[in-house]
PDB file of N, CA and C in Angstrom:
ATOM      1  N   UNK A 619     116.392  92.213  60.636  1.00 58.00           N
ATOM      2  CA  UNK A 619     114.983  92.013  60.410  1.00 58.00           C
ATOM      3  C   UNK A 619     114.269  93.291  60.836  1.00 58.00           C
ATOM      4  N   UNK A 620     113.444  93.843  59.953  1.00 64.00           N
ATOM      5  CA  UNK A 620     112.751  95.076  60.301  1.00 64.00           C
ATOM      6  C   UNK A 620     111.441  94.783  61.025  1.00 64.00           C
ATOM      7  N   UNK A 621     110.794  95.838  61.500  1.00 64.00           N
ATOM      8  CA  UNK A 621     109.575  95.694  62.315  1.00 64.00           C
ATOM      9  C   UNK A 621     108.463  94.989  61.544  1.00 64.00           C
ATOM     10  N   UNK A 622     108.306  95.320  60.256  1.00 62.00           N
ATOM     11  CA  UNK A 622     107.240  94.709  59.466  1.00 62.00           C
ATOM     12  C   UNK A 622     107.459  93.204  59.318  1.00 62.00           C
ATOM     13  N   UNK A 623     108.698  92.782  59.063  1.00 60.00           N
ATOM     14  CA  UNK A 623     108.988  91.350  58.954  1.00 60.00           C
ATOM     15  C   UNK A 623     108.747  90.647  60.276  1.00 60.00           C
ATOM     16  N   UNK A 624     109.098  91.314  61.380  1.00 55.00           N
ATOM     17  CA  UNK A 624     108.913  90.726  62.697  1.00 55.00           C
ATOM     18  C   UNK A 624     107.428  90.506  62.975  1.00 55.00           C
ATOM     19  N   UNK A 625     106.595  91.436  62.515  1.00 69.00           N
ATOM     20  CA  UNK A 625     105.159  91.319  62.750  1.00 69.00           C
ATOM     21  C   UNK A 625     104.536  90.218  61.908  1.00 69.00           C
ATOM     22  N   UNK A 626     105.143  89.868  60.778  1.00 88.00           N
ATOM     23  CA  UNK A 626     104.565  88.843  59.919  1.00 88.00           C
ATOM     24  C   UNK A 626     104.951  87.429  60.347  1.00 88.00           C
ATOM     25  N   UNK A 627     105.902  87.294  61.258  1.00 92.00           N
ATOM     26  CA  UNK A 627     106.278  85.972  61.749  1.00 92.00           C
ATOM     27  C   UNK A 627     105.206  85.444  62.695  1.00 92.00           C
ATOM     28  N   UNK A 628     104.928  84.166  62.578  1.00 94.00           N
ATOM     29  CA  UNK A 628     103.986  83.549  63.515  1.00 94.00           C
ATOM     30  C   UNK A 628     104.680  83.351  64.859  1.00 94.00           C
ATOM     31  N   UNK A 629     103.901  83.076  65.878  1.00 94.00           N
ATOM     32  CA  UNK A 629     104.470  82.806  67.197  1.00 94.00           C
ATOM     33  C   UNK A 629     105.394  81.601  67.167  1.00 94.00           C
ATOM     34  N   UNK A 630     105.020  80.606  66.389  1.00 95.00           N
ATOM     35  CA  UNK A 630     105.848  79.405  66.255  1.00 95.00           C
ATOM     36  C   UNK A 630     107.184  79.742  65.600  1.00 95.00           C
ATOM     37  N   UNK A 631     107.150  80.581  64.569  1.00 95.00           N
ATOM     38  CA  UNK A 631     108.388  80.975  63.897  1.00 95.00           C
ATOM     39  C   UNK A 631     109.287  81.790  64.821  1.00 95.00           C
ATOM     40  N   UNK A 632     108.700  82.711  65.578  1.00 95.00           N
ATOM     41  CA  UNK A 632     109.492  83.516  66.513  1.00 95.00           C
ATOM     42  C   UNK A 632     110.139  82.636  67.573  1.00 95.00           C
ATOM     43  N   UNK A 633     109.370  81.689  68.110  1.00 96.00           N
ATOM     44  CA  UNK A 633     109.901  80.773  69.118  1.00 96.00           C
ATOM     45  C   UNK A 633     111.004  79.902  68.520  1.00 96.00           C
ATOM     46  N   UNK A 634     110.779  79.398  67.326  1.00 96.00           N
ATOM     47  CA  UNK A 634     111.787  78.581  66.657  1.00 96.00           C
ATOM     48  C   UNK A 634     113.081  79.340  66.426  1.00 96.00           C
ATOM     49  N   UNK A 635     112.969  80.597  66.013  1.00 96.00           N
ATOM     50  CA  UNK A 635     114.161  81.427  65.805  1.00 96.00           C
ATOM     51  C   UNK A 635     114.885  81.696  67.116  1.00 96.00           C
ATOM     52  N   UNK A 636     114.120  81.918  68.177  1.00 97.00           N
ATOM     53  CA  UNK A 636     114.736  82.184  69.479  1.00 97.00           C
ATOM     54  C   UNK A 636     115.505  80.959  69.971  1.00 97.00           C
ATOM     55  N   UNK A 637     114.888  79.789  69.863  1.00 97.00           N
ATOM     56  CA  UNK A 637     115.542  78.554  70.308  1.00 97.00           C
ATOM     57  C   UNK A 637     116.764  78.262  69.436  1.00 97.00           C
ATOM     58  N   UNK A 638     116.634  78.432  68.120  1.00 96.00           N
ATOM     59  CA  UNK A 638     117.768  78.198  67.221  1.00 96.00           C
ATOM     60  C   UNK A 638     118.922  79.140  67.545  1.00 96.00           C
ATOM     61  N   UNK A 639     118.596  80.385  67.832  1.00 96.00           N
ATOM     62  CA  UNK A 639     119.629  81.359  68.190  1.00 96.00           C
ATOM     63  C   UNK A 639     120.337  80.960  69.476  1.00 96.00           C
ATOM     64  N   UNK A 640     119.576  80.462  70.435  1.00 97.00           N
ATOM     65  CA  UNK A 640     120.169  80.023  71.699  1.00 97.00           C
ATOM     66  C   UNK A 640     121.076  78.814  71.475  1.00 97.00           C
ATOM     67  N   UNK A 641     120.627  77.870  70.670  1.00 96.00           N
ATOM     68  CA  UNK A 641     121.415  76.667  70.387  1.00 96.00           C
ATOM     69  C   UNK A 641     122.707  77.031  69.659  1.00 96.00           C
ATOM     70  N   UNK A 642     122.636  77.986  68.747  1.00 95.00           N
ATOM     71  CA  UNK A 642     123.793  78.359  67.940  1.00 95.00           C
ATOM     72  C   UNK A 642     124.724  79.358  68.610  1.00 95.00           C
ATOM     73  N   UNK A 643     124.399  79.793  69.817  1.00 95.00           N
ATOM     74  CA  UNK A 643     125.266  80.751  70.502  1.00 95.00           C
ATOM     75  C   UNK A 643     126.619  80.098  70.806  1.00 95.00           C
ATOM     76  N   UNK A 644     127.686  80.878  70.810  1.00 94.00           N
ATOM     77  CA  UNK A 644     129.013  80.310  71.088  1.00 94.00           C
ATOM     78  C   UNK A 644     129.090  79.575  72.430  1.00 94.00           C
ATOM     79  N   UNK A 645     128.465  80.126  73.461  1.00 95.00           N
ATOM     80  CA  UNK A 645     128.512  79.476  74.777  1.00 95.00           C
ATOM     81  C   UNK A 645     127.830  78.111  74.736  1.00 95.00           C
ATOM     82  N   UNK A 646     126.673  78.039  74.084  1.00 95.00           N
ATOM     83  CA  UNK A 646     125.960  76.762  73.988  1.00 95.00           C
ATOM     84  C   UNK A 646     126.756  75.754  73.172  1.00 95.00           C
ATOM     85  N   UNK A 647     127.395  76.208  72.114  1.00 93.00           N
ATOM     86  CA  UNK A 647     128.185  75.305  71.284  1.00 93.00           C
ATOM     87  C   UNK A 647     129.389  74.756  72.046  1.00 93.00           C
ATOM     88  N   UNK A 648     130.005  75.569  72.874  1.00 94.00           N
ATOM     89  CA  UNK A 648     131.136  75.096  73.675  1.00 94.00           C
ATOM     90  C   UNK A 648     130.699  74.112  74.750  1.00 94.00           C
ATOM     91  N   UNK A 649     129.573  74.413  75.402  1.00 95.00           N
ATOM     92  CA  UNK A 649     129.093  73.569  76.502  1.00 95.00           C
ATOM     93  C   UNK A 649     128.253  72.398  76.017  1.00 95.00           C
ATOM     94  N   UNK A 650     127.833  72.457  74.756  1.00 96.00           N
ATOM     95  CA  UNK A 650     126.967  71.428  74.164  1.00 96.00           C
ATOM     96  C   UNK A 650     125.653  71.287  74.926  1.00 96.00           C
ATOM     97  N   UNK A 651     125.158  72.416  75.417  1.00 97.00           N
ATOM     98  CA  UNK A 651     123.862  72.421  76.101  1.00 97.00           C
ATOM     99  C   UNK A 651     123.365  73.856  76.205  1.00 97.00           C
ATOM    100  N   UNK A 652     122.047  73.970  76.368  1.00 97.00           N
ATOM    101  CA  UNK A 652     121.437  75.288  76.533  1.00 97.00           C
ATOM    102  C   UNK A 652     120.139  75.118  77.322  1.00 97.00           C
ATOM    103  N   UNK A 653     119.832  76.103  78.144  1.00 98.00           N
ATOM    104  CA  UNK A 653     118.610  76.092  78.939  1.00 98.00           C
ATOM    105  C   UNK A 653     117.630  77.074  78.309  1.00 98.00           C
ATOM    106  N   UNK A 654     116.463  76.576  77.921  1.00 98.00           N
ATOM    107  CA  UNK A 654     115.452  77.395  77.255  1.00 98.00           C
ATOM    108  C   UNK A 654     114.283  77.597  78.207  1.00 98.00           C
ATOM    109  N   UNK A 655     113.962  78.861  78.458  1.00 97.00           N
ATOM    110  CA  UNK A 655     112.821  79.198  79.303  1.00 97.00           C
ATOM    111  C   UNK A 655     111.651  79.607  78.422  1.00 97.00           C
ATOM    112  N   UNK A 656     110.482  79.212  78.819  1.00 96.00           N
ATOM    113  CA  UNK A 656     109.281  79.619  78.101  1.00 96.00           C
ATOM    114  C   UNK A 656     108.929  81.035  78.518  1.00 96.00           C
ATOM    115  N   UNK A 657     108.634  81.877  77.536  1.00 96.00           N
ATOM    116  CA  UNK A 657     108.230  83.249  77.807  1.00 96.00           C
ATOM    117  C   UNK A 657     106.712  83.335  77.917  1.00 96.00           C
ATOM    118  N   UNK A 658     106.232  84.371  78.575  1.00 95.00           N
ATOM    119  CA  UNK A 658     104.785  84.576  78.700  1.00 95.00           C
ATOM    120  C   UNK A 658     104.122  84.728  77.336  1.00 95.00           C
ATOM    121  N   UNK A 659     104.870  85.191  76.355  1.00 94.00           N
ATOM    122  CA  UNK A 659     104.318  85.408  75.014  1.00 94.00           C
ATOM    123  C   UNK A 659     104.287  84.136  74.164  1.00 94.00           C
ATOM    124  N   UNK A 660     104.861  83.037  74.649  1.00 96.00           N
ATOM    125  CA  UNK A 660     104.861  81.772  73.909  1.00 96.00           C
ATOM    126  C   UNK A 660     103.538  81.047  74.130  1.00 96.00           C
ATOM    127  N   UNK A 661     102.804  80.832  73.052  1.00 97.00           N
ATOM    128  CA  UNK A 661     101.528  80.123  73.136  1.00 97.00           C
ATOM    129  C   UNK A 661     101.768  78.654  73.487  1.00 97.00           C
ATOM    130  N   UNK A 662     100.799  78.058  74.192  1.00 97.00           N
ATOM    131  CA  UNK A 662     100.908  76.646  74.577  1.00 97.00           C
ATOM    132  C   UNK A 662     101.192  75.752  73.374  1.00 97.00           C
ATOM    133  N   UNK A 663     100.402  75.936  72.319  1.00 98.00           N
ATOM    134  CA  UNK A 663     100.535  75.087  71.136  1.00 98.00           C
ATOM    135  C   UNK A 663     101.913  75.241  70.502  1.00 98.00           C
ATOM    136  N   UNK A 664     102.421  76.472  70.408  1.00 97.00           N
ATOM    137  CA  UNK A 664     103.742  76.711  69.819  1.00 97.00           C
ATOM    138  C   UNK A 664     104.840  76.064  70.660  1.00 97.00           C
ATOM    139  N   UNK A 665     104.760  76.245  71.974  1.00 97.00           N
ATOM    140  CA  UNK A 665     105.761  75.688  72.887  1.00 97.00           C
ATOM    141  C   UNK A 665     105.813  74.166  72.764  1.00 97.00           C
ATOM    142  N   UNK A 666     104.631  73.537  72.798  1.00 96.00           N
ATOM    143  CA  UNK A 666     104.585  72.073  72.726  1.00 96.00           C
ATOM    144  C   UNK A 666     105.042  71.563  71.356  1.00 96.00           C
ATOM    145  N   UNK A 667     104.724  72.299  70.304  1.00 97.00           N
ATOM    146  CA  UNK A 667     105.142  71.879  68.969  1.00 97.00           C
ATOM    147  C   UNK A 667     106.665  71.949  68.822  1.00 97.00           C
ATOM    148  N   UNK A 668     107.272  73.010  69.337  1.00 96.00           N
ATOM    149  CA  UNK A 668     108.732  73.125  69.270  1.00 96.00           C
ATOM    150  C   UNK A 668     109.386  72.027  70.108  1.00 96.00           C
ATOM    151  N   UNK A 669     108.855  71.774  71.302  1.00 96.00           N
ATOM    152  CA  UNK A 669     109.415  70.708  72.143  1.00 96.00           C
ATOM    153  C   UNK A 669     109.284  69.346  71.469  1.00 96.00           C
ATOM    154  N   UNK A 670     108.177  69.137  70.783  1.00 97.00           N
ATOM    155  CA  UNK A 670     107.971  67.875  70.069  1.00 97.00           C
ATOM    156  C   UNK A 670     108.999  67.715  68.948  1.00 97.00           C
ATOM    157  N   UNK A 671     109.242  68.793  68.202  1.00 96.00           N
ATOM    158  CA  UNK A 671     110.243  68.739  67.128  1.00 96.00           C
ATOM    159  C   UNK A 671     111.638  68.486  67.701  1.00 96.00           C
ATOM    160  N   UNK A 672     111.945  69.137  68.817  1.00 96.00           N
ATOM    161  CA  UNK A 672     113.251  68.940  69.440  1.00 96.00           C
ATOM    162  C   UNK A 672     113.407  67.508  69.944  1.00 96.00           C
ATOM    163  N   UNK A 673     112.344  66.953  70.526  1.00 95.00           N
ATOM    164  CA  UNK A 673     112.395  65.590  71.060  1.00 95.00           C
ATOM    165  C   UNK A 673     112.634  64.561  69.955  1.00 95.00           C
ATOM    166  N   UNK A 674     112.207  64.878  68.737  1.00 95.00           N
ATOM    167  CA  UNK A 674     112.384  63.967  67.605  1.00 95.00           C
ATOM    168  C   UNK A 674     113.772  64.071  66.976  1.00 95.00           C
ATOM    169  N   UNK A 675     114.565  65.030  67.425  1.00 93.00           N
ATOM    170  CA  UNK A 675     115.891  65.253  66.855  1.00 93.00           C
ATOM    171  C   UNK A 675     116.881  64.240  67.419  1.00 93.00           C
ATOM    172  N   UNK A 676     117.492  63.477  66.531  1.00 92.00           N
ATOM    173  CA  UNK A 676     118.450  62.453  66.941  1.00 92.00           C
ATOM    174  C   UNK A 676     119.683  63.092  67.575  1.00 92.00           C
ATOM    175  N   UNK A 677     120.116  62.529  68.693  1.00 93.00           N
ATOM    176  CA  UNK A 677     121.313  63.016  69.372  1.00 93.00           C
ATOM    177  C   UNK A 677     121.073  64.191  70.298  1.00 93.00           C
ATOM    178  N   UNK A 678     119.816  64.630  70.416  1.00 95.00           N
ATOM    179  CA  UNK A 678     119.480  65.755  71.284  1.00 95.00           C
ATOM    180  C   UNK A 678     118.703  65.241  72.484  1.00 95.00           C
ATOM    181  N   UNK A 679     119.205  65.528  73.672  1.00 96.00           N
ATOM    182  CA  UNK A 679     118.537  65.128  74.909  1.00 96.00           C
ATOM    183  C   UNK A 679     117.721  66.311  75.414  1.00 96.00           C
ATOM    184  N   UNK A 680     116.430  66.091  75.629  1.00 97.00           N
ATOM    185  CA  UNK A 680     115.523  67.140  76.082  1.00 97.00           C
ATOM    186  C   UNK A 680     115.063  66.792  77.490  1.00 97.00           C
ATOM    187  N   UNK A 681     115.375  67.657  78.461  1.00 97.00           N
ATOM    188  CA  UNK A 681     115.028  67.423  79.857  1.00 97.00           C
ATOM    189  C   UNK A 681     114.269  68.627  80.390  1.00 97.00           C
ATOM    190  N   UNK A 682     113.086  68.379  80.949  1.00 96.00           N
ATOM    191  CA  UNK A 682     112.311  69.455  81.556  1.00 96.00           C
ATOM    192  C   UNK A 682     112.752  69.622  83.000  1.00 96.00           C
ATOM    193  N   UNK A 683     113.043  70.856  83.385  1.00 96.00           N
ATOM    194  CA  UNK A 683     113.484  71.144  84.746  1.00 96.00           C
ATOM    195  C   UNK A 683     112.279  71.382  85.644  1.00 96.00           C
ATOM    196  N   UNK A 684     112.518  71.456  86.947  1.00 96.00           N
ATOM    197  CA  UNK A 684     111.426  71.621  87.909  1.00 96.00           C
ATOM    198  C   UNK A 684     110.679  72.938  87.736  1.00 96.00           C
ATOM    199  N   UNK A 685     111.333  73.949  87.167  1.00 95.00           N
ATOM    200  CA  UNK A 685     110.659  75.237  86.978  1.00 95.00           C
ATOM    201  C   UNK A 685     110.020  75.372  85.595  1.00 95.00           C
ATOM    202  N   UNK A 686     109.997  74.282  84.816  1.00 93.00           N
ATOM    203  CA  UNK A 686     109.335  74.294  83.519  1.00 93.00           C
ATOM    204  C   UNK A 686     110.236  74.643  82.352  1.00 93.00           C
ATOM    205  N   UNK A 687     111.469  75.008  82.622  1.00 96.00           N
ATOM    206  CA  UNK A 687     112.418  75.284  81.540  1.00 96.00           C
ATOM    207  C   UNK A 687     112.838  73.955  80.915  1.00 96.00           C
ATOM    208  N   UNK A 688     113.487  74.032  79.778  1.00 97.00           N
ATOM    209  CA  UNK A 688     113.915  72.830  79.076  1.00 97.00           C
ATOM    210  C   UNK A 688     115.421  72.897  78.845  1.00 97.00           C
ATOM    211  N   UNK A 689     116.115  71.857  79.282  1.00 98.00           N
ATOM    212  CA  UNK A 689     117.553  71.750  79.068  1.00 98.00           C
ATOM    213  C   UNK A 689     117.782  70.899  77.826  1.00 98.00           C
ATOM    214  N   UNK A 690     118.457  71.479  76.844  1.00 98.00           N
ATOM    215  CA  UNK A 690     118.808  70.757  75.629  1.00 98.00           C
ATOM    216  C   UNK A 690     120.290  70.433  75.697  1.00 98.00           C
ATOM    217  N   UNK A 691     120.635  69.188  75.493  1.00 97.00           N
ATOM    218  CA  UNK A 691     122.040  68.769  75.521  1.00 97.00           C
ATOM    219  C   UNK A 691     122.273  67.830  74.345  1.00 97.00           C
ATOM    220  N   UNK A 692     123.472  67.901  73.783  1.00 95.00           N
ATOM    221  CA  UNK A 692     123.793  67.047  72.648  1.00 95.00           C
ATOM    222  C   UNK A 692     125.184  66.472  72.811  1.00 95.00           C
ATOM    223  N   UNK A 693     125.432  65.416  72.036  1.00 87.00           N
ATOM    224  CA  UNK A 693     126.682  64.669  72.121  1.00 87.00           C
ATOM    225  C   UNK A 693     127.875  65.523  71.729  1.00 87.00           C
ATOM    226  N   UNK A 694     129.026  65.168  72.297  1.00 71.00           N
ATOM    227  CA  UNK A 694     130.268  65.854  71.949  1.00 71.00           C
ATOM    228  C   UNK A 694     130.766  65.444  70.579  1.00 71.00           C
ATOM    229  N   UNK A 695     130.543  64.216  70.218  1.00 62.00           N
ATOM    230  CA  UNK A 695     131.093  63.713  68.967  1.00 62.00           C
ATOM    231  C   UNK A 695     130.097  62.750  68.342  1.00 62.00           C
ATOM    232  N   UNK A 696     129.870  62.900  67.058  1.00 55.00           N
ATOM    233  CA  UNK A 696     129.007  61.977  66.336  1.00 55.00           C
ATOM    234  C   UNK A 696     129.772  61.416  65.149  1.00 55.00           C
ATOM    235  N   UNK A 697     129.217  60.407  64.542  1.00 58.00           N
ATOM    236  CA  UNK A 697     129.836  59.811  63.360  1.00 58.00           C
ATOM    237  C   UNK A 697     129.860  60.792  62.191  1.00 58.00           C
ATOM    238  N   UNK A 698     128.956  61.795  62.225  1.00 59.00           N
ATOM    239  CA  UNK A 698     128.891  62.772  61.146  1.00 59.00           C
ATOM    240  C   UNK A 698     129.945  63.866  61.276  1.00 59.00           C
ATOM    241  N   UNK A 699     130.565  63.985  62.451  1.00 60.00           N
ATOM    242  CA  UNK A 699     131.594  65.002  62.641  1.00 60.00           C
ATOM    243  C   UNK A 699     132.797  64.669  61.774  1.00 60.00           C
ATOM    244  N   UNK A 700     133.326  65.679  61.160  1.00 60.00           N
ATOM    245  CA  UNK A 700     134.494  65.469  60.306  1.00 60.00           C
ATOM    246  C   UNK A 700     135.756  65.654  61.127  1.00 60.00           C
ATOM    247  N   UNK A 701     136.635  64.715  61.015  1.00 59.00           N
ATOM    248  CA  UNK A 701     137.924  64.788  61.694  1.00 59.00           C
ATOM    249  C   UNK A 701     138.969  65.161  60.653  1.00 59.00           C
ATOM    250  N   UNK A 702     139.714  66.217  60.919  1.00 57.00           N
ATOM    251  CA  UNK A 702     140.733  66.668  59.972  1.00 57.00           C
ATOM    252  C   UNK A 702     141.917  65.715  59.994  1.00 57.00           C
ATOM    253  N   UNK A 703     142.289  65.271  58.836  1.00 63.00           N
ATOM    254  CA  UNK A 703     143.474  64.438  58.690  1.00 63.00           C
ATOM    255  C   UNK A 703     144.685  65.358  58.573  1.00 63.00           C
ATOM    256  N   UNK A 704     145.845  64.851  58.927  1.00 60.00           N
ATOM    257  CA  UNK A 704     147.063  65.665  58.868  1.00 60.00           C
ATOM    258  C   UNK A 704     147.299  66.192  57.455  1.00 60.00           C
ATOM    259  N   UNK A 705     146.962  65.398  56.461  1.00 61.00           N
ATOM    260  CA  UNK A 705     147.178  65.832  55.077  1.00 61.00           C
ATOM    261  C   UNK A 705     146.224  66.958  54.673  1.00 61.00           C
ATOM    262  N   UNK A 706     145.108  67.126  55.422  1.00 58.00           N
ATOM    263  CA  UNK A 706     144.147  68.184  55.121  1.00 58.00           C
ATOM    264  C   UNK A 706     144.548  69.525  55.722  1.00 58.00           C
ATOM    265  N   UNK A 707     145.493  69.504  56.642  1.00 59.00           N
ATOM    266  CA  UNK A 707     145.906  70.719  57.335  1.00 59.00           C
ATOM    267  C   UNK A 707     147.197  71.216  56.704  1.00 59.00           C
ATOM    268  N   UNK A 708     147.230  72.498  56.399  1.00 58.00           N
ATOM    269  CA  UNK A 708     148.429  73.066  55.795  1.00 58.00           C
ATOM    270  C   UNK A 708     148.730  74.407  56.443  1.00 58.00           C
ATOM    271  N   UNK A 709     149.969  74.802  56.366  1.00 57.00           N
ATOM    272  CA  UNK A 709     150.352  76.095  56.931  1.00 57.00           C
ATOM    273  C   UNK A 709     150.475  77.108  55.808  1.00 57.00           C
ATOM    274  N   UNK A 710     150.213  78.331  56.151  1.00 59.00           N
ATOM    275  CA  UNK A 710     150.325  79.426  55.198  1.00 59.00           C
ATOM    276  C   UNK A 710     151.556  80.222  55.580  1.00 59.00           C
ATOM    277  N   UNK A 711     152.465  80.349  54.647  1.00 67.00           N
ATOM    278  CA  UNK A 711     153.686  81.093  54.921  1.00 67.00           C
ATOM    279  C   UNK A 711     153.661  82.403  54.159  1.00 67.00           C
ATOM    280  N   UNK A 712     154.347  83.368  54.699  1.00 66.00           N
ATOM    281  CA  UNK A 712     154.421  84.667  54.054  1.00 66.00           C
ATOM    282  C   UNK A 712     153.805  85.725  54.942  1.00 66.00           C
ATOM    283  N   UNK A 713     153.928  86.972  54.530  1.00 68.00           N
ATOM    284  CA  UNK A 713     153.392  88.060  55.355  1.00 68.00           C
ATOM    285  C   UNK A 713     151.867  88.065  55.338  1.00 68.00           C
ATOM    286  N   UNK A 714     151.305  88.570  56.401  1.00 63.00           N
ATOM    287  CA  UNK A 714     149.848  88.696  56.482  1.00 63.00           C
ATOM    288  C   UNK A 714     149.369  89.687  55.423  1.00 63.00           C
ATOM    289  N   UNK A 715     148.229  89.437  54.802  1.00 61.00           N
ATOM    290  CA  UNK A 715     147.759  90.296  53.710  1.00 61.00           C
ATOM    291  C   UNK A 715     147.193  91.634  54.179  1.00 61.00           C
ATOM    292  N   UNK A 716     147.256  91.943  55.442  1.00 57.00           N
ATOM    293  CA  UNK A 716     146.696  93.210  55.925  1.00 57.00           C
ATOM    294  C   UNK A 716     147.710  94.046  56.624  1.00 57.00           C
TER     295      UNK A 716
END
């Protein structure tokens, strides 16, 4: 993303991208949780709107900590998770292509 695109994003969009990036990080995905801190640059309205959207997300637990940060945690397994059947897994034989 270049500087001009960054300047055209609203505060809400920037906050949403930051939270999404934190949620999608490998560490958060392994632990199934992430701690989000509010930055000085996050407007009150944007912060509350993002928290409201997160609170409405099924399977996501939103907990406010004593210092004002927000802990997001989600289930390890849902009905929507796909479980690989033995017939879906196959081995590849032969030399590596590289």
